[in-house]
Each structure stands twice: as C-alpha cells, then as structure tokens.
mmCIF file of N, CA, C and O in Angstrom:
data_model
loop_
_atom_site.group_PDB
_atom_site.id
_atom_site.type_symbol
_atom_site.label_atom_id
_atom_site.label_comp_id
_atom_site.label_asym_id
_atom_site.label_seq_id
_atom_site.Cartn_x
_atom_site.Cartn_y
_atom_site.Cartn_z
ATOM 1 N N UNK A 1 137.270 141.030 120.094
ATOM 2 C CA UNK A 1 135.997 141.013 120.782
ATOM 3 C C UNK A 1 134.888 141.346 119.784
ATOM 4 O O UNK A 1 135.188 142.264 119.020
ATOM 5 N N UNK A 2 133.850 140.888 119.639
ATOM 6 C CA UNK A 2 132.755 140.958 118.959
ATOM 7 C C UNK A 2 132.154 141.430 119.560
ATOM 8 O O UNK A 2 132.384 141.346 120.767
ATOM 9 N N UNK A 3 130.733 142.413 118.971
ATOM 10 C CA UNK A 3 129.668 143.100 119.331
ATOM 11 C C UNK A 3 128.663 142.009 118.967
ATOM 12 O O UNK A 3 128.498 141.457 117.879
ATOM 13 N N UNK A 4 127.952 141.803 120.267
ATOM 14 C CA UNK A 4 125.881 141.086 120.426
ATOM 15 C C UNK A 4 125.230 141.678 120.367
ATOM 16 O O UNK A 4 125.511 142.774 120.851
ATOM 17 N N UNK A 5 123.938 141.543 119.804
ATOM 18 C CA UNK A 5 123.049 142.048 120.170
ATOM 19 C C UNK A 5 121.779 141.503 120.287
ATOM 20 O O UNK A 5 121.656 140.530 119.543
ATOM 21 N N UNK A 6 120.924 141.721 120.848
ATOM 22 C CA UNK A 6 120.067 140.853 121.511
ATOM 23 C C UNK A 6 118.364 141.541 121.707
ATOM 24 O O UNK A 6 117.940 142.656 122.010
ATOM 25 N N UNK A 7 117.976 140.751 121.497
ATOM 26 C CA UNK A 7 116.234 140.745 122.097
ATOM 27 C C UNK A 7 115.835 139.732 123.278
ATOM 28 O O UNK A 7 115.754 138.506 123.355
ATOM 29 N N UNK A 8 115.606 140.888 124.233
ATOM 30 C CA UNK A 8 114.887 139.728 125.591
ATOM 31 C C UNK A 8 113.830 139.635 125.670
ATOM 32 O O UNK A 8 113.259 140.537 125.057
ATOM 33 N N UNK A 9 112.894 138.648 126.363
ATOM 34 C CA UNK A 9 111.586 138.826 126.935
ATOM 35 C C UNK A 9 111.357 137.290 127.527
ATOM 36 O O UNK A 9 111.926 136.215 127.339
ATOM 37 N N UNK A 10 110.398 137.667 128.222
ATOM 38 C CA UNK A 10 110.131 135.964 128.985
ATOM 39 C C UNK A 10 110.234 134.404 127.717
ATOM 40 O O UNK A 10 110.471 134.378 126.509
ATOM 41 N N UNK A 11 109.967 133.429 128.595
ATOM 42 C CA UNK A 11 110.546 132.588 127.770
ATOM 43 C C UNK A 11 108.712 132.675 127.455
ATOM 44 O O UNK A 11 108.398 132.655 126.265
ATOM 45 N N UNK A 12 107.724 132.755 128.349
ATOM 46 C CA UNK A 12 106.552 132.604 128.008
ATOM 47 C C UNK A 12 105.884 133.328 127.184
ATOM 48 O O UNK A 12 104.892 132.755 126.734
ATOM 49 N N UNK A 13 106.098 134.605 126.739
ATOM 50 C CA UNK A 13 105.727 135.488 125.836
ATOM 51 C C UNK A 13 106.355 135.192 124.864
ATOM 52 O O UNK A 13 105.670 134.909 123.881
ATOM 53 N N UNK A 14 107.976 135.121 124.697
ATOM 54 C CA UNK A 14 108.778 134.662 123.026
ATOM 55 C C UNK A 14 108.357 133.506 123.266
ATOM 56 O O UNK A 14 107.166 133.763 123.089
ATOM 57 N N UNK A 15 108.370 132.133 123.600
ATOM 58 C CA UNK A 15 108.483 131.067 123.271
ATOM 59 C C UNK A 15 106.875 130.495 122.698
ATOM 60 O O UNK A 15 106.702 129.886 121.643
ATOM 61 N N UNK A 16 105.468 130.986 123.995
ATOM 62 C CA UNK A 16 104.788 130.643 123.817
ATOM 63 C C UNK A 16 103.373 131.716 123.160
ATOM 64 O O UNK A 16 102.358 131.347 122.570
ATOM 65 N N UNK A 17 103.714 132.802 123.459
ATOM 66 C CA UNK A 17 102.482 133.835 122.825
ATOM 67 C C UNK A 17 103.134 134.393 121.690
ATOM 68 O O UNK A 17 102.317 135.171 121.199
ATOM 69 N N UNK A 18 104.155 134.400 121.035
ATOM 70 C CA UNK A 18 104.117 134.828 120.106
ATOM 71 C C UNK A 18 104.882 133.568 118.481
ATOM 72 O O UNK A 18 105.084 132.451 118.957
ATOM 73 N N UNK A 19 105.061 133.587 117.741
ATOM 74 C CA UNK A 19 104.737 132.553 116.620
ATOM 75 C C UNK A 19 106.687 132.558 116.485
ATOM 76 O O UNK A 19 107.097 132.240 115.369
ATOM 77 N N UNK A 20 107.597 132.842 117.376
ATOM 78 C CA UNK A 20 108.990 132.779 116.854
ATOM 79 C C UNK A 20 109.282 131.973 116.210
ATOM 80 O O UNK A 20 109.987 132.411 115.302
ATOM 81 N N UNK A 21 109.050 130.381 116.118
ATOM 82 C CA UNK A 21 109.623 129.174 116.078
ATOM 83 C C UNK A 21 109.321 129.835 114.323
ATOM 84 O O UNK A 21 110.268 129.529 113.598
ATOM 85 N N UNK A 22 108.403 130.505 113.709
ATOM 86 C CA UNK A 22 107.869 130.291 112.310
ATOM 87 C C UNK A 22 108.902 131.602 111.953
ATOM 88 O O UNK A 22 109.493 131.524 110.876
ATOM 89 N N UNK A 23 109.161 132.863 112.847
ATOM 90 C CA UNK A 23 109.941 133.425 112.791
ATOM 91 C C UNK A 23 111.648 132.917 111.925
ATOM 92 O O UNK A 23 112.102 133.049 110.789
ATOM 93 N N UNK A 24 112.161 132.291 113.271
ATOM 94 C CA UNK A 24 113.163 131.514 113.143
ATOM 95 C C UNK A 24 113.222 130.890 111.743
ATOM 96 O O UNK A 24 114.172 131.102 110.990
ATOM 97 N N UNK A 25 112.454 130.319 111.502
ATOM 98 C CA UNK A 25 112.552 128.439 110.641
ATOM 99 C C UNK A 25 112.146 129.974 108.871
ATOM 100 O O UNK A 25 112.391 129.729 107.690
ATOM 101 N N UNK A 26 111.839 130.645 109.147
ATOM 102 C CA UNK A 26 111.501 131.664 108.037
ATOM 103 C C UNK A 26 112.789 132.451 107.287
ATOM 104 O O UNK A 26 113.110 132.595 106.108
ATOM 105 N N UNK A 27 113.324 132.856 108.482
ATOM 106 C CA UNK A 27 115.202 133.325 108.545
ATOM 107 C C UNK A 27 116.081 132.565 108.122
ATOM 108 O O UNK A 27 116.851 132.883 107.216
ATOM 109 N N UNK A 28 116.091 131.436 108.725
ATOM 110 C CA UNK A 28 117.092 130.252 108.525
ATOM 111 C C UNK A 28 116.855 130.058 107.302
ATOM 112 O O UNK A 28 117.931 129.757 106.785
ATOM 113 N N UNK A 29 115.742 130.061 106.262
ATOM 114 C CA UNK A 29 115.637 129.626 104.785
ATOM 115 C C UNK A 29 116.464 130.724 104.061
ATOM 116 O O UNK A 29 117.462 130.501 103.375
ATOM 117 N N UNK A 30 115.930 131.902 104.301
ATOM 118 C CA UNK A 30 116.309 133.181 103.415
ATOM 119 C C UNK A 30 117.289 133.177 103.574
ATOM 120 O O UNK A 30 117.977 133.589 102.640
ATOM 121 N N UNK A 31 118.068 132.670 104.969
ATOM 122 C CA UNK A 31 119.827 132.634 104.796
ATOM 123 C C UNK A 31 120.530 131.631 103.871
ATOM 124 O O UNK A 31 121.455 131.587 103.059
ATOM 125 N N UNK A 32 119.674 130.914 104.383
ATOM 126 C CA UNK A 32 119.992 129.425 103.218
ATOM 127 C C UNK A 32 120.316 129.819 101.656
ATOM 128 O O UNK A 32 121.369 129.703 101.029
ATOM 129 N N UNK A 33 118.958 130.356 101.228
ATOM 130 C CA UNK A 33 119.180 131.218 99.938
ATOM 131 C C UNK A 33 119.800 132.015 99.328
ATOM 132 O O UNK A 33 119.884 132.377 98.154
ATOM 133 N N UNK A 34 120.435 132.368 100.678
ATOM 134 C CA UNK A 34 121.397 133.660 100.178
ATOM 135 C C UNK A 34 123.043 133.148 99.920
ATOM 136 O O UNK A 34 123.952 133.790 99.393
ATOM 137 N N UNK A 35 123.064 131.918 100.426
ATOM 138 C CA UNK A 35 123.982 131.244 101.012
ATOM 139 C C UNK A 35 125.099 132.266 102.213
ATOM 140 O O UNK A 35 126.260 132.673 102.259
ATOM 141 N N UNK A 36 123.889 132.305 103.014
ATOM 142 C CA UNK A 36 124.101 133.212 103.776
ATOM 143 C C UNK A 36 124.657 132.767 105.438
ATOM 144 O O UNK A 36 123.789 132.074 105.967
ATOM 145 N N UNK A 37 125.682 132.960 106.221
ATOM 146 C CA UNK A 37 126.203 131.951 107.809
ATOM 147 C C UNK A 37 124.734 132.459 108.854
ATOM 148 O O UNK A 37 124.274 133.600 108.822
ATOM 149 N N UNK A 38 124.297 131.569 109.546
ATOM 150 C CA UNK A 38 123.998 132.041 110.710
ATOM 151 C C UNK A 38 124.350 132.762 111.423
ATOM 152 O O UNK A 38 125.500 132.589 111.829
ATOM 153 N N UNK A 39 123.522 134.013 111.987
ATOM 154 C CA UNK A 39 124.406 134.619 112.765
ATOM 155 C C UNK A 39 123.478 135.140 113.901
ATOM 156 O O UNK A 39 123.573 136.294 114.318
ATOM 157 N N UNK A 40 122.647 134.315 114.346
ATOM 158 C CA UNK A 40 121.593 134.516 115.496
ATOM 159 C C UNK A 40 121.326 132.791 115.593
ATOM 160 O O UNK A 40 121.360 131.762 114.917
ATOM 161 N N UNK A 41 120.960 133.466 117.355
ATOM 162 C CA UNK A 41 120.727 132.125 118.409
ATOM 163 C C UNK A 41 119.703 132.429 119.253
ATOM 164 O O UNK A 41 119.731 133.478 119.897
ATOM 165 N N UNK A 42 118.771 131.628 119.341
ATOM 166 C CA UNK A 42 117.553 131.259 120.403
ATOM 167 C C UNK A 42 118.782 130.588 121.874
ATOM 168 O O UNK A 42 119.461 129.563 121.927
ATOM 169 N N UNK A 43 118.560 131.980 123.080
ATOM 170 C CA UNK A 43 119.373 131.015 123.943
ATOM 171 C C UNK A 43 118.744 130.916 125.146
ATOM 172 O O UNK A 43 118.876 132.050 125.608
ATOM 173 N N UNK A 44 118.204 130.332 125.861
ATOM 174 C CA UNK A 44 117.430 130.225 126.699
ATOM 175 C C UNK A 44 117.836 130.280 127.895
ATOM 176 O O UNK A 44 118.881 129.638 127.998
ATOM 177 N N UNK A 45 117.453 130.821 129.027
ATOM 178 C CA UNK A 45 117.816 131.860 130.135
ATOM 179 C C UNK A 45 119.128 132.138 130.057
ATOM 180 O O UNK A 45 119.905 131.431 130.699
ATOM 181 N N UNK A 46 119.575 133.117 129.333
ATOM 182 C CA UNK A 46 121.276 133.341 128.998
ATOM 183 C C UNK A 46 121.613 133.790 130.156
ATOM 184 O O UNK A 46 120.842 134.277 130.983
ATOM 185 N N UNK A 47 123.161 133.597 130.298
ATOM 186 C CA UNK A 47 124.000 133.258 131.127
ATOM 187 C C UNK A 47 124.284 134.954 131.650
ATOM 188 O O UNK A 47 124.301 135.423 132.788
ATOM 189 N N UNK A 48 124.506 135.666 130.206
ATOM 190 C CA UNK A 48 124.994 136.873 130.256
ATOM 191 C C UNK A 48 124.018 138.002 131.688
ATOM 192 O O UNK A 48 124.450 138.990 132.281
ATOM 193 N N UNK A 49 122.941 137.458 131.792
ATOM 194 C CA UNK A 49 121.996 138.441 132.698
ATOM 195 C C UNK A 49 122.269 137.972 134.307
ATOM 196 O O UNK A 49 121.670 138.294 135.333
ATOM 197 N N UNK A 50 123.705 136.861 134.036
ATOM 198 C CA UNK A 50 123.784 136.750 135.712
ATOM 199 C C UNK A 50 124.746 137.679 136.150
ATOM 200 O O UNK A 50 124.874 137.806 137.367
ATOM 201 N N UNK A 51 125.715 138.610 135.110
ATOM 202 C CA UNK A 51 126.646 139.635 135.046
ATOM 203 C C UNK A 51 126.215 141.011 135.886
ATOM 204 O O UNK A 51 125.166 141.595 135.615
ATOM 205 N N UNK A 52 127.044 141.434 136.843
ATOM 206 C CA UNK A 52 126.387 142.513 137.758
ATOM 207 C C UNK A 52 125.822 143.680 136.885
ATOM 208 O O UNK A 52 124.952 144.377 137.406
ATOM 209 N N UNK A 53 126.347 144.052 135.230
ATOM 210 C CA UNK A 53 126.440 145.016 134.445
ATOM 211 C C UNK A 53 125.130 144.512 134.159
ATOM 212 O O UNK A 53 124.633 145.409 133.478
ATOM 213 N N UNK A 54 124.010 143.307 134.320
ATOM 214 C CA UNK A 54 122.835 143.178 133.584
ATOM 215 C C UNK A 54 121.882 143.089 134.582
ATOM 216 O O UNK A 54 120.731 142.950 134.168
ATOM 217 N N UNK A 55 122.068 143.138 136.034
ATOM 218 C CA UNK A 55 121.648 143.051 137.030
ATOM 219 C C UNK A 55 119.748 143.555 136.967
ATOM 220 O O UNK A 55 118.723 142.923 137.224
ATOM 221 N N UNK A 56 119.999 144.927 136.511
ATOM 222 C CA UNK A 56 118.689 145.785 136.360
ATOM 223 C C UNK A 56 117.944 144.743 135.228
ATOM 224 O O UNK A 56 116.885 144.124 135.334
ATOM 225 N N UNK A 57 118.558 144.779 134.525
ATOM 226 C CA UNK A 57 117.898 144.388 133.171
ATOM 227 C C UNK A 57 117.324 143.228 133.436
ATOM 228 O O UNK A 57 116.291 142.831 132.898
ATOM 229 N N UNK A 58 118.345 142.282 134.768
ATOM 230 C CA UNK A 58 117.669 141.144 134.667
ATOM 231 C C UNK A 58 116.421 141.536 135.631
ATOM 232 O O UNK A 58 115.388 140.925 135.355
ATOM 233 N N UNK A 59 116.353 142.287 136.521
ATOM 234 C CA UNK A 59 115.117 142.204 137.525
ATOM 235 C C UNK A 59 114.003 142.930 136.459
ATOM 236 O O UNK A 59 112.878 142.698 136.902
ATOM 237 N N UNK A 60 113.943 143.624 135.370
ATOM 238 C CA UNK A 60 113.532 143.979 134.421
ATOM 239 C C UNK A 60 112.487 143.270 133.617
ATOM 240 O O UNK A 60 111.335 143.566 133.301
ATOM 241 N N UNK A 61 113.229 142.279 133.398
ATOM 242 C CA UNK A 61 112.409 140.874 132.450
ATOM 243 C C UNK A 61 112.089 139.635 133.576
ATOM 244 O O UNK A 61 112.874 139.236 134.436
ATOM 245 N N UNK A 62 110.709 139.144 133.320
ATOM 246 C CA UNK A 62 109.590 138.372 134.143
ATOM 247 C C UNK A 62 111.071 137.081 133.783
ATOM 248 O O UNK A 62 111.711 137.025 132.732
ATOM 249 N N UNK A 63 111.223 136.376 134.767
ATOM 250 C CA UNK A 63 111.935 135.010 134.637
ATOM 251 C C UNK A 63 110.826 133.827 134.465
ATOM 252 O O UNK A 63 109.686 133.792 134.928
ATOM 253 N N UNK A 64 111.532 132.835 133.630
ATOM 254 C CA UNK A 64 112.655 132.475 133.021
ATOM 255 C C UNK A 64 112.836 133.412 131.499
ATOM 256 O O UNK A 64 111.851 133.573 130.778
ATOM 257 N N UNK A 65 113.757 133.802 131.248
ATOM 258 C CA UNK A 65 114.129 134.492 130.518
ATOM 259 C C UNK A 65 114.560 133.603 129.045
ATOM 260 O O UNK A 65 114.928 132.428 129.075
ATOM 261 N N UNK A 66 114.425 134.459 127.726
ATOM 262 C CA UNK A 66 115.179 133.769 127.015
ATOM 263 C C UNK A 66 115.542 134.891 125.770
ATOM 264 O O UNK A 66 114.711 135.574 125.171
ATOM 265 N N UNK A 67 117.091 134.881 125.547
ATOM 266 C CA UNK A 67 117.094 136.102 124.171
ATOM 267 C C UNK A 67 117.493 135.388 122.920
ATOM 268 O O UNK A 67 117.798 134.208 122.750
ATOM 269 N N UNK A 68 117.410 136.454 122.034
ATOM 270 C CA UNK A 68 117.685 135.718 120.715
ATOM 271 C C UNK A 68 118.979 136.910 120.115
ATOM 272 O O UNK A 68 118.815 137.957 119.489
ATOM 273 N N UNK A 69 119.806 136.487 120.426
ATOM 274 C CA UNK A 69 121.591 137.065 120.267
ATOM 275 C C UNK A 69 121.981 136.495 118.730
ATOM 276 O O UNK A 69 121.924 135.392 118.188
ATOM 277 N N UNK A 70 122.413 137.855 118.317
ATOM 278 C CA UNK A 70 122.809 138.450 116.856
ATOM 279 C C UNK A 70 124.007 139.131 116.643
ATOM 280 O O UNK A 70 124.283 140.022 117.447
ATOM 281 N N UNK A 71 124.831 138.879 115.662
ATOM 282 C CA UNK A 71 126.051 139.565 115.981
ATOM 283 C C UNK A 71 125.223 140.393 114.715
ATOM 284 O O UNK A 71 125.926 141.332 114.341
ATOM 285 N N UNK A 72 123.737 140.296 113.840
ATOM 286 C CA UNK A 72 123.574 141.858 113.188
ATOM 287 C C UNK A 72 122.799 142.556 113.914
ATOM 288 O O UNK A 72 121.818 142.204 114.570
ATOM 289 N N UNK A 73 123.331 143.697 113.759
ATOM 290 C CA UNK A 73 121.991 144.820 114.847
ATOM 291 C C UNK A 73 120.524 144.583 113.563
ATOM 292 O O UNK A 73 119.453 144.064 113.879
ATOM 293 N N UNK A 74 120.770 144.975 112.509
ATOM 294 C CA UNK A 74 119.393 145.089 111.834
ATOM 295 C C UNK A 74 118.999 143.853 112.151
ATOM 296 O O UNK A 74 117.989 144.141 112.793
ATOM 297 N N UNK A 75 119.052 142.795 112.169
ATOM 298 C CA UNK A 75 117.972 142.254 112.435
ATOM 299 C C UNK A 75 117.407 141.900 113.730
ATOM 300 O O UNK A 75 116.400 141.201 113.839
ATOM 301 N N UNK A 76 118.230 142.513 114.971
ATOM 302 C CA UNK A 76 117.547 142.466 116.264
ATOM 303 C C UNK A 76 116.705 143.928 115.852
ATOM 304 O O UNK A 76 115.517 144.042 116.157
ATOM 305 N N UNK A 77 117.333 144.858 115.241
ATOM 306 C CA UNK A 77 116.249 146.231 114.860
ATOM 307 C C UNK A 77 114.605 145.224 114.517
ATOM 308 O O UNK A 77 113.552 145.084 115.138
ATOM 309 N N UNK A 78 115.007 144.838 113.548
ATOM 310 C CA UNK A 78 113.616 144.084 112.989
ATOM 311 C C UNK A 78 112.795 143.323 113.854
ATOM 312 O O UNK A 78 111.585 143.542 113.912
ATOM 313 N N UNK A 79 113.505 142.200 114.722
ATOM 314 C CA UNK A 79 112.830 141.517 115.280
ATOM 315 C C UNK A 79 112.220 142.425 116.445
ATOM 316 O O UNK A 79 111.126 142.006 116.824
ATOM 317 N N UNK A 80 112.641 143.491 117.053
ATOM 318 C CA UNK A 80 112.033 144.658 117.902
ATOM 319 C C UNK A 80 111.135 144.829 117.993
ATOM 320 O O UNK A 80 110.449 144.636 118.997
ATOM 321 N N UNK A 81 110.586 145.553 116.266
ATOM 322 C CA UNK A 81 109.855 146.013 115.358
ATOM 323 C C UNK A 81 108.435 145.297 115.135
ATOM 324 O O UNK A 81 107.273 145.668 114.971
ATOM 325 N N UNK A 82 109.191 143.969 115.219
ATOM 326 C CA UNK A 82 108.279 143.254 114.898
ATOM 327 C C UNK A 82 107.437 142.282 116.170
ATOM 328 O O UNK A 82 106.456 141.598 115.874
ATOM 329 N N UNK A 83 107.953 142.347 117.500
ATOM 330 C CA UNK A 83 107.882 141.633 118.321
ATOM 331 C C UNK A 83 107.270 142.476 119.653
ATOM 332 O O UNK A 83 106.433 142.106 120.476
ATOM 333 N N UNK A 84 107.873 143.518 119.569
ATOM 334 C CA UNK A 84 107.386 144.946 119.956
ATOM 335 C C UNK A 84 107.246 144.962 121.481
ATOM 336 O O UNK A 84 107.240 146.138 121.844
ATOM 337 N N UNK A 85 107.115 144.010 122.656
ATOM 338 C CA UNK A 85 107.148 143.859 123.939
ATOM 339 C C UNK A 85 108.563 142.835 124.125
ATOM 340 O O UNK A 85 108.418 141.693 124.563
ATOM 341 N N UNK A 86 109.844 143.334 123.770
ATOM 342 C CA UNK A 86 110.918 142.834 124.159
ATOM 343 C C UNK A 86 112.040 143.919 124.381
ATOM 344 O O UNK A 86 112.089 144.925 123.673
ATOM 345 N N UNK A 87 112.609 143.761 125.023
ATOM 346 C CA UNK A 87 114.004 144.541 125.345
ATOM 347 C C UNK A 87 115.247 144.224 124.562
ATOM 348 O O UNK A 87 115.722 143.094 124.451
ATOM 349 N N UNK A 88 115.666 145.179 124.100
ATOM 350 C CA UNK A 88 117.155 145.197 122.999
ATOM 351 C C UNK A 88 118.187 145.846 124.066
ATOM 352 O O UNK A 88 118.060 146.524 125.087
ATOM 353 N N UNK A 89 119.090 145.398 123.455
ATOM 354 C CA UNK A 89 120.594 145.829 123.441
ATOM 355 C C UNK A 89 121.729 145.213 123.107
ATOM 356 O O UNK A 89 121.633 144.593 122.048
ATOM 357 N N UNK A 90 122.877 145.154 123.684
ATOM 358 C CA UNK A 90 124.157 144.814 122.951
ATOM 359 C C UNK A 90 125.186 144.811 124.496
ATOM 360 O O UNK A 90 125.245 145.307 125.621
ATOM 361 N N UNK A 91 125.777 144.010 123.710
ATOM 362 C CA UNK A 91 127.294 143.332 124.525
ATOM 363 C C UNK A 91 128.279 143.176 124.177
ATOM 364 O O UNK A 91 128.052 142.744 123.047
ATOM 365 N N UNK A 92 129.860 143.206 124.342
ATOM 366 C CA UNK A 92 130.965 142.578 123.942
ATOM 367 C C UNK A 92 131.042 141.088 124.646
ATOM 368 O O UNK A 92 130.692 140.851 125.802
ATOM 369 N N UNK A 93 131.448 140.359 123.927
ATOM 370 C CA UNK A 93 132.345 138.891 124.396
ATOM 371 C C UNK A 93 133.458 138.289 123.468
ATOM 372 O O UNK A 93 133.446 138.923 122.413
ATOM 373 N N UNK A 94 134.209 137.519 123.460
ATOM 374 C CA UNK A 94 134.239 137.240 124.776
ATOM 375 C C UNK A 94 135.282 138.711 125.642
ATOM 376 O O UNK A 94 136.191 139.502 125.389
ATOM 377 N N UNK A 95 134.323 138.301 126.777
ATOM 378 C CA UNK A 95 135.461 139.073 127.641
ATOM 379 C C UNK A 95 135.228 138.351 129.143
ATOM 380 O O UNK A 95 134.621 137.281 129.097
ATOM 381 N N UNK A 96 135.758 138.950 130.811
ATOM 382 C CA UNK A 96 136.054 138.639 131.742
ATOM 383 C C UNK A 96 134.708 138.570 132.051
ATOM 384 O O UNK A 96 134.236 137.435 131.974
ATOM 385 N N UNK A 97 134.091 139.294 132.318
ATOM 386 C CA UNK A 97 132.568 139.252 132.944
ATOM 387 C C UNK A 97 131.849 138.214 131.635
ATOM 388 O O UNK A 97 131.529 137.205 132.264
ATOM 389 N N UNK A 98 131.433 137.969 130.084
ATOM 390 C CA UNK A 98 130.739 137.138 129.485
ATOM 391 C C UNK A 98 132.308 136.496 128.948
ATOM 392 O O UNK A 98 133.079 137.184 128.279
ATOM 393 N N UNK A 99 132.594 135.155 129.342
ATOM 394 C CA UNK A 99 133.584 134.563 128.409
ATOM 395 C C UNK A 99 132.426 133.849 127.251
ATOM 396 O O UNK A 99 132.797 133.813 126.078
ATOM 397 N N UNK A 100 131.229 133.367 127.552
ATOM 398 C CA UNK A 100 130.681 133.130 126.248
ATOM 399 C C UNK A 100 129.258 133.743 125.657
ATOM 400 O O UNK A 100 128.222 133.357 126.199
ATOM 401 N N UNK A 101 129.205 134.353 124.950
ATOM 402 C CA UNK A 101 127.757 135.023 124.280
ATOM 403 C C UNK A 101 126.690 134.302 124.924
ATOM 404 O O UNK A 101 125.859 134.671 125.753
ATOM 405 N N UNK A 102 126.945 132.910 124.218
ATOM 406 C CA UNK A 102 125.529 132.186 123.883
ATOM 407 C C UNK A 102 125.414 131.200 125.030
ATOM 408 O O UNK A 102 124.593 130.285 124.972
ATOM 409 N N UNK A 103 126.335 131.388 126.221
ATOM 410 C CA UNK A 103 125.821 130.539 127.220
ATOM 411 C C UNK A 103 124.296 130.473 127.979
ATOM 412 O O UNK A 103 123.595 131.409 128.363
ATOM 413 N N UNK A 104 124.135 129.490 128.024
ATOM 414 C CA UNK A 104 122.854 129.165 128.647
ATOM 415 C C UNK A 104 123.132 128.329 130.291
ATOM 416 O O UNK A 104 123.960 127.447 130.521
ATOM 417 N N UNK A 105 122.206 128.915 131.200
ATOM 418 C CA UNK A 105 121.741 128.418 132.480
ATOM 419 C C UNK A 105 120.555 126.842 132.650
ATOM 420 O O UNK A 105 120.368 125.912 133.435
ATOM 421 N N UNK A 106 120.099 127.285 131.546
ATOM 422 C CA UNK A 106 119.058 126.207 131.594
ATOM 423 C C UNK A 106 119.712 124.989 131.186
ATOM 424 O O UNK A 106 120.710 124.796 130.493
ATOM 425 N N UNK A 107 118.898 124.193 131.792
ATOM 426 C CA UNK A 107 119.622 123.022 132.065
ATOM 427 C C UNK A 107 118.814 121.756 130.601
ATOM 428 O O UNK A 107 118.129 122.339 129.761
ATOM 429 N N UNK A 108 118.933 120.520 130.473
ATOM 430 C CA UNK A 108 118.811 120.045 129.163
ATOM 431 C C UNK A 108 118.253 118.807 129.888
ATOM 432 O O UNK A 108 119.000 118.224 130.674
ATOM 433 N N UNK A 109 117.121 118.403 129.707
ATOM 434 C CA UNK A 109 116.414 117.546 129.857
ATOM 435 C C UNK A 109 115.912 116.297 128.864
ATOM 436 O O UNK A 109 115.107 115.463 129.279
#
C-alpha cells in the first residue's frame, strides 16, 4: 500500500484563480532535468472524497472539486505553502474503501 498525499480546493479557485497550469508545466521540466519519474497528478473531482472516511472533508471543499495527489509529502508541503487556501492531507491505496488513488468522477467530454 502506498501513502498520497494531496492538496484540495475547488476546481474554480485551483483551476481558474490561481496560475497552476504554469505551476505544473514548471515541475514537470525540473523533473525532466533531474531525470526525475512523475509522481503527482491533477485529478479532477477525485473519486477518493466519495469514501465515508472523506465525507467531512468533502462537505468542506465548495464542489466541483479537484486535488493534485503526490506520493511526495514535500511537495504537497510546498504547493500548500504556496497556494495557501487549499486543504492537505494523505491516504493509503490501493485499499477496500480507495481501490484507485487517482480516480476521477468527472466525466470526459
């Protein structure tokens, strides 16, 4: 079982008030450079907050929801830090209640 960890907040505040996409596309290079694996995902209304254990958390965060799931804590520390109106924490998967981390609800248009 692996440890997640995660930053939440609406999809309208991460997606659209704050600059992630430059975030993201900024990370993905420096990993590149490092020749470094991915190890964070943009997942959009994750699956994991339909789990009774996320219940609060989900009435918590304005819907539609979207997190950005990390198997490193420092850099959900950072993105925190840096993002500063989002909610952190952490998960195991797979397990019975999340069989997948990075599942998503939203549908693909």
């Amino acid at each position: 079982m692996q440890t997640y960890h995660y930053v939440l907040a609406s999809q309208r505040f991460l997606l659209e008030e704050e600059p992630i996409h430059e975030v993201i596309k900024e990370r993905t290079r420096h990993y590149h450079e490092q020749e470094k694996q991915i190890d964070f995902w943009l997942v959009e209304q994750p699956a994991f907050l339909e789990t009774p254990q996320f219940a609060e958390l989900k009435a918590k965060c304005p819907q539609p929801a979207v997190a950005i799931i990390s198997t490193n804590a420092q850099f959900i520390t950072w993105l925190k830090l840096r993002l500063e109106y989002v909610i952190t924490g952490e998960f195991q998967a797979p397990s019975e209640a999340i069989p997948d981390a990075l599942a998503s609800l939203a549908t693909v248009s």
